[in-house]
Tab-separated table of N, CA and C and ligand atoms in Angstrom:
chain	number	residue	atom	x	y	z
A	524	UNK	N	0.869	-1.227	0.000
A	524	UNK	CA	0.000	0.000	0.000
A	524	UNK	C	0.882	1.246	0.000
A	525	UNK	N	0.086	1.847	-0.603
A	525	UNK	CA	1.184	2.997	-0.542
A	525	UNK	C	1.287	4.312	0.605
A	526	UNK	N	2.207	5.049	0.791
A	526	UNK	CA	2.735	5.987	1.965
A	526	UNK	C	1.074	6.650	1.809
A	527	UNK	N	0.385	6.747	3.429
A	527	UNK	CA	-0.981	7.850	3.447
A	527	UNK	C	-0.716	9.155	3.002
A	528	UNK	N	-1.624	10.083	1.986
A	528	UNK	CA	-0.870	11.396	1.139
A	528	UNK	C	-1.578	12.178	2.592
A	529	UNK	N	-0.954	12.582	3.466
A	529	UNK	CA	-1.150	12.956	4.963
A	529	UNK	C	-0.888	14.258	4.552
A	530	UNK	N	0.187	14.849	3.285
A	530	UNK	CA	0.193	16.069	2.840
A	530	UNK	C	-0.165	16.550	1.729
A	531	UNK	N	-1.210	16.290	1.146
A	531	UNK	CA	-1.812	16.545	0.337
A	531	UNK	C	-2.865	17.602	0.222
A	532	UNK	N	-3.267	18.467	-0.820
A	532	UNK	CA	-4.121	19.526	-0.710
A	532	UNK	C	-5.103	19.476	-0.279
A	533	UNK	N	-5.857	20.326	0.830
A	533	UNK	CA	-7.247	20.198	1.144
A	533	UNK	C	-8.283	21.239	0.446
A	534	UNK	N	-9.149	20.632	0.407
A	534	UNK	CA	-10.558	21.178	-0.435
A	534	UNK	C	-11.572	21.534	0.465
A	535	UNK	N	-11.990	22.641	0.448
A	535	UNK	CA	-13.591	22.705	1.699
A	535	UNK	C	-14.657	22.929	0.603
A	536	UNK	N	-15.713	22.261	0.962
A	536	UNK	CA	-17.167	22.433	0.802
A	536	UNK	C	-18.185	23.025	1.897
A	537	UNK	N	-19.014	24.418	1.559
A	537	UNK	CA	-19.135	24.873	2.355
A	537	UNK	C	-21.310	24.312	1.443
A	538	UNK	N	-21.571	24.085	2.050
A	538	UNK	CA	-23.204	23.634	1.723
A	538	UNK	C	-23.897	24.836	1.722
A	539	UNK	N	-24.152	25.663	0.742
A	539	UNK	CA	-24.857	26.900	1.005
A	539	UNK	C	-26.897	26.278	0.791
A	540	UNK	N	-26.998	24.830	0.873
A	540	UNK	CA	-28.619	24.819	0.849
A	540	UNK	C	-28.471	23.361	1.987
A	541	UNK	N	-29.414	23.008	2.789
A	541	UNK	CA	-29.666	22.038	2.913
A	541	UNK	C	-29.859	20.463	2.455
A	542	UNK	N	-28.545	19.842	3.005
A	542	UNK	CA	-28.848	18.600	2.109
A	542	UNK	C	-27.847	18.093	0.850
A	543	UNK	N	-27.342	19.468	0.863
A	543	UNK	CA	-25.724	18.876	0.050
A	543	UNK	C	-25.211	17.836	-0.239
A	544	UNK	N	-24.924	16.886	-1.013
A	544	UNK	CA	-24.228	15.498	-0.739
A	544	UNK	C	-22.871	15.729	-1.380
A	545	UNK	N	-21.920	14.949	-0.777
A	545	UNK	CA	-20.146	15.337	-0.702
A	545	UNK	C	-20.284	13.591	-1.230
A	546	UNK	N	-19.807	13.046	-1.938
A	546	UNK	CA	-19.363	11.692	-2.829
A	546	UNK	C	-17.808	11.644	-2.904
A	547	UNK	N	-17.290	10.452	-2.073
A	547	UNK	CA	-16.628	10.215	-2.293
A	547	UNK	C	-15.994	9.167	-3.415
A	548	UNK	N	-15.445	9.034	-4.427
A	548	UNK	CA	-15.074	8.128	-5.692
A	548	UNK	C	-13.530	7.367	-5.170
A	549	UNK	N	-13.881	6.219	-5.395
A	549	UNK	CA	-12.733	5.249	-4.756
A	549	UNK	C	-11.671	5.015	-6.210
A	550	UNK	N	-10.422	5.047	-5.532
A	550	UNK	CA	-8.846	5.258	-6.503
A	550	UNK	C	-8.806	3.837	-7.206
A	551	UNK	N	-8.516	3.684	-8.700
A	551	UNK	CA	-8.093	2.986	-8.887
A	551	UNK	C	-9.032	2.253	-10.085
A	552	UNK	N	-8.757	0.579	-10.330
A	552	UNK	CA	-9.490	0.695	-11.704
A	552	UNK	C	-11.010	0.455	-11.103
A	553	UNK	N	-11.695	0.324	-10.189
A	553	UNK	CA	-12.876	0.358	-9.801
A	553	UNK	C	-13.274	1.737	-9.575
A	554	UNK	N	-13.936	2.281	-10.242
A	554	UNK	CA	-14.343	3.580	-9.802
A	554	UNK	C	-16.207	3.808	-9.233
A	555	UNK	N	-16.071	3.524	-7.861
A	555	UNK	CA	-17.530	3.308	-7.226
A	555	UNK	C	-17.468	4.348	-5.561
A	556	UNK	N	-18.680	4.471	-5.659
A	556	UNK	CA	-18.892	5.382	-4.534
A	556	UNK	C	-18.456	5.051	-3.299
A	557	UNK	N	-17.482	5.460	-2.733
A	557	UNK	CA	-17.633	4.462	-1.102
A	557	UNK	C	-17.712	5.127	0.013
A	558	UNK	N	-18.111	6.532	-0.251
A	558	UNK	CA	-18.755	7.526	1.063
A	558	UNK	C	-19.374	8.748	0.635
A	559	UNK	N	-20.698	8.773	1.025
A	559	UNK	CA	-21.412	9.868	1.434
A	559	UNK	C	-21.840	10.761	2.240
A	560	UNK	N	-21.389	12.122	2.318
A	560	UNK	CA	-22.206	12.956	3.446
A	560	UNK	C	-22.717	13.633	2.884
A	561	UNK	N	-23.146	14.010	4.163
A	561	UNK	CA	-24.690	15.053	3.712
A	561	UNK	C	-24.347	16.497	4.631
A	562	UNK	N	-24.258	17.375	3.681
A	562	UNK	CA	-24.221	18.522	4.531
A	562	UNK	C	-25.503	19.742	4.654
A	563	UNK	N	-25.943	20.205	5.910
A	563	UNK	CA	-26.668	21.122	6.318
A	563	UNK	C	-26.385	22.464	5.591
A	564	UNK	N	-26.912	23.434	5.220
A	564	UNK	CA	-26.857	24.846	4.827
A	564	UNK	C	-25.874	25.433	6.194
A	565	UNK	N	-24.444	25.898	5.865
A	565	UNK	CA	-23.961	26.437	7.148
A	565	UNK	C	-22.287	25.383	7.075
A	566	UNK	N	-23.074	24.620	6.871
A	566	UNK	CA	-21.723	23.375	7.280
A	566	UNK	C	-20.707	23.203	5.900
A	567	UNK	N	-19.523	23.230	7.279
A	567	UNK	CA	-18.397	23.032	5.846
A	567	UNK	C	-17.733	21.638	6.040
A	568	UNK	N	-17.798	21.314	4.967
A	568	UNK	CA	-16.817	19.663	5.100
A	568	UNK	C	-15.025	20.626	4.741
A	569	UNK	N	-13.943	19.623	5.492
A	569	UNK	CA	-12.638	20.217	4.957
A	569	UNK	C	-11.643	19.185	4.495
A	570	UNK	N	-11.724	18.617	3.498
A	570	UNK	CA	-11.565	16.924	3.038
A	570	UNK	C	-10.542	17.183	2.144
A	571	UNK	N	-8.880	15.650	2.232
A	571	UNK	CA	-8.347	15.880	1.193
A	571	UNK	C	-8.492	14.608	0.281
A	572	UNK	N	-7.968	14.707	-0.978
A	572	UNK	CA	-7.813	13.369	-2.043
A	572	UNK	C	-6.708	12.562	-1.239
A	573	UNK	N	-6.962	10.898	-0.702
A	573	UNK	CA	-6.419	10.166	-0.380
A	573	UNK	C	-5.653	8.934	-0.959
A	574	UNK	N	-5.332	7.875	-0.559
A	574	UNK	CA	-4.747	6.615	-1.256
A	574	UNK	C	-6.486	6.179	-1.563
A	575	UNK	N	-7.421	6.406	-1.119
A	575	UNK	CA	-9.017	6.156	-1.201
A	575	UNK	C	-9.841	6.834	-1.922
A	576	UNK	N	-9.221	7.909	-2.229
A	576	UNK	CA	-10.638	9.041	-2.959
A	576	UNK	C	-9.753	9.766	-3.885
A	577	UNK	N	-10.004	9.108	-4.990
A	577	UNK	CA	-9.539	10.103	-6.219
A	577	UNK	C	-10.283	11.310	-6.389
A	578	UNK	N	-11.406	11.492	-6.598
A	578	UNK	CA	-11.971	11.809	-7.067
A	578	UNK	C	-13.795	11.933	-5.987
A	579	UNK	N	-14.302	13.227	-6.469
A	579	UNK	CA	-15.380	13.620	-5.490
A	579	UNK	C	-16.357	13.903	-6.368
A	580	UNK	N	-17.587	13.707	-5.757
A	580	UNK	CA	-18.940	14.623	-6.732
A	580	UNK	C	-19.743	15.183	-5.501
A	581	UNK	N	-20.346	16.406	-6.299
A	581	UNK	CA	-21.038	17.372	-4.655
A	581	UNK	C	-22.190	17.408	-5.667
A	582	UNK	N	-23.485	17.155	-4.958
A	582	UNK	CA	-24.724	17.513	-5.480
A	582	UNK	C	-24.983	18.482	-4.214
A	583	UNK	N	-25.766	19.529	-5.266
A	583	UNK	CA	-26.525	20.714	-4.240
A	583	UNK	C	-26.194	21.698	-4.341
A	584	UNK	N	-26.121	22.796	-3.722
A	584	UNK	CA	-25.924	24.026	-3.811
A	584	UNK	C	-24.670	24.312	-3.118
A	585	UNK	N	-23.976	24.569	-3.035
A	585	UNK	CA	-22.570	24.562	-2.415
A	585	UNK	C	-21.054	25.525	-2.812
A	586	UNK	N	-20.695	26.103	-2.128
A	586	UNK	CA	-19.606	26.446	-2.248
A	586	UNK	C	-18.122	25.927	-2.275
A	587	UNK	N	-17.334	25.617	-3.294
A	587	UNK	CA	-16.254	24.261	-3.538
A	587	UNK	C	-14.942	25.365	-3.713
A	588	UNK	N	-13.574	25.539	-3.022
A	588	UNK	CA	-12.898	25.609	-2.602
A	588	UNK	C	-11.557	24.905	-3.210
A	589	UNK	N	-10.954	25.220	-4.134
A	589	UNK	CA	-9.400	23.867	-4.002
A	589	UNK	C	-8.599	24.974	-4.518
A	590	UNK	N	-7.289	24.572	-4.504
A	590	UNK	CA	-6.355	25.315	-4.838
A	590	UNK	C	-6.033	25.440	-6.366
A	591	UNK	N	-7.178	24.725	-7.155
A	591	UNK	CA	-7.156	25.221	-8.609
A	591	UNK	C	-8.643	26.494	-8.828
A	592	UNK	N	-8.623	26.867	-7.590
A	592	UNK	CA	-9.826	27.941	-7.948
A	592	UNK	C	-11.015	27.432	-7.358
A	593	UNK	N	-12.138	28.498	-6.838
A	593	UNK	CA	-13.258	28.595	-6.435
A	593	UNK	C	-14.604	27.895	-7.546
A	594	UNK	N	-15.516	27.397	-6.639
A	594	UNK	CA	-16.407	26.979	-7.383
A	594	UNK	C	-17.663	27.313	-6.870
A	595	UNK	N	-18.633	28.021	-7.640
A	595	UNK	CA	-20.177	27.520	-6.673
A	595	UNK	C	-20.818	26.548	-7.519
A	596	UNK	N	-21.374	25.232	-6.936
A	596	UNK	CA	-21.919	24.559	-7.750
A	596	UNK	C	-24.153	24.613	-7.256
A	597	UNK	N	-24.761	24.469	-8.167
A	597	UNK	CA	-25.625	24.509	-8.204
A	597	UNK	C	-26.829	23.412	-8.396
B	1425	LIG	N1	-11.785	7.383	4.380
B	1425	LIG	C1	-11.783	8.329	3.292
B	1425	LIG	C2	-10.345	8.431	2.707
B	1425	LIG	O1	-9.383	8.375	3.470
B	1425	LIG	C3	-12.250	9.671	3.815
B	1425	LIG	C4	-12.244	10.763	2.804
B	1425	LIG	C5	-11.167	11.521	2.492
B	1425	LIG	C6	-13.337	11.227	1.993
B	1425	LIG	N2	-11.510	12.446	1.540
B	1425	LIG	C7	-12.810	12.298	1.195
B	1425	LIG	C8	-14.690	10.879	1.857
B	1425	LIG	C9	-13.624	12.976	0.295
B	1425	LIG	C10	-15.467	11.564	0.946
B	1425	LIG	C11	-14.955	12.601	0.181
B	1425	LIG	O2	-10.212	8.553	1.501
């Protein structure tokens, strides 16, 4: 397995509606969901890409955060 990326960039999602969902996408040649949260209007998730999560999908209204630039998604 490989070294945990313990320094790797973090991303915040800030849920600007109720009910947000944060998807996590699992690394590698299986690409399947293997965590969901749910965020409240208010709440920020502060999550990085792991040896586990390539890759994310946010449904909802939300404010998305990474160091390639700001996002509001809708
Ligand atoms: N156990 C997951 C991991 O280490 C936790 C996680 C990290 C996560 N980043 C995420 C879950 C982004 C959902 C979305 O990969």
């Amino acid at each position: 397995m490989d070294k945990p990326m313990v320094s790797a960039d973090f991303f915040v999602i800030k849920a600007l509606e109720d009910g947000v969902q944060v998807i996590g996408l699992t690394r590698g040649n299986d690409t399947r969901f293997h965590h969901s949260e749910k965020l409240d209007k208010g709440e920020t998730m502060i999550a990085q890409f792991t040896e586990h999560t390539s890759a994310v999908k946010v449904r909802g209204k939300a404010l998305i955060q990474t160091s390639h630039g700001e996002i509001e998604n809708n």
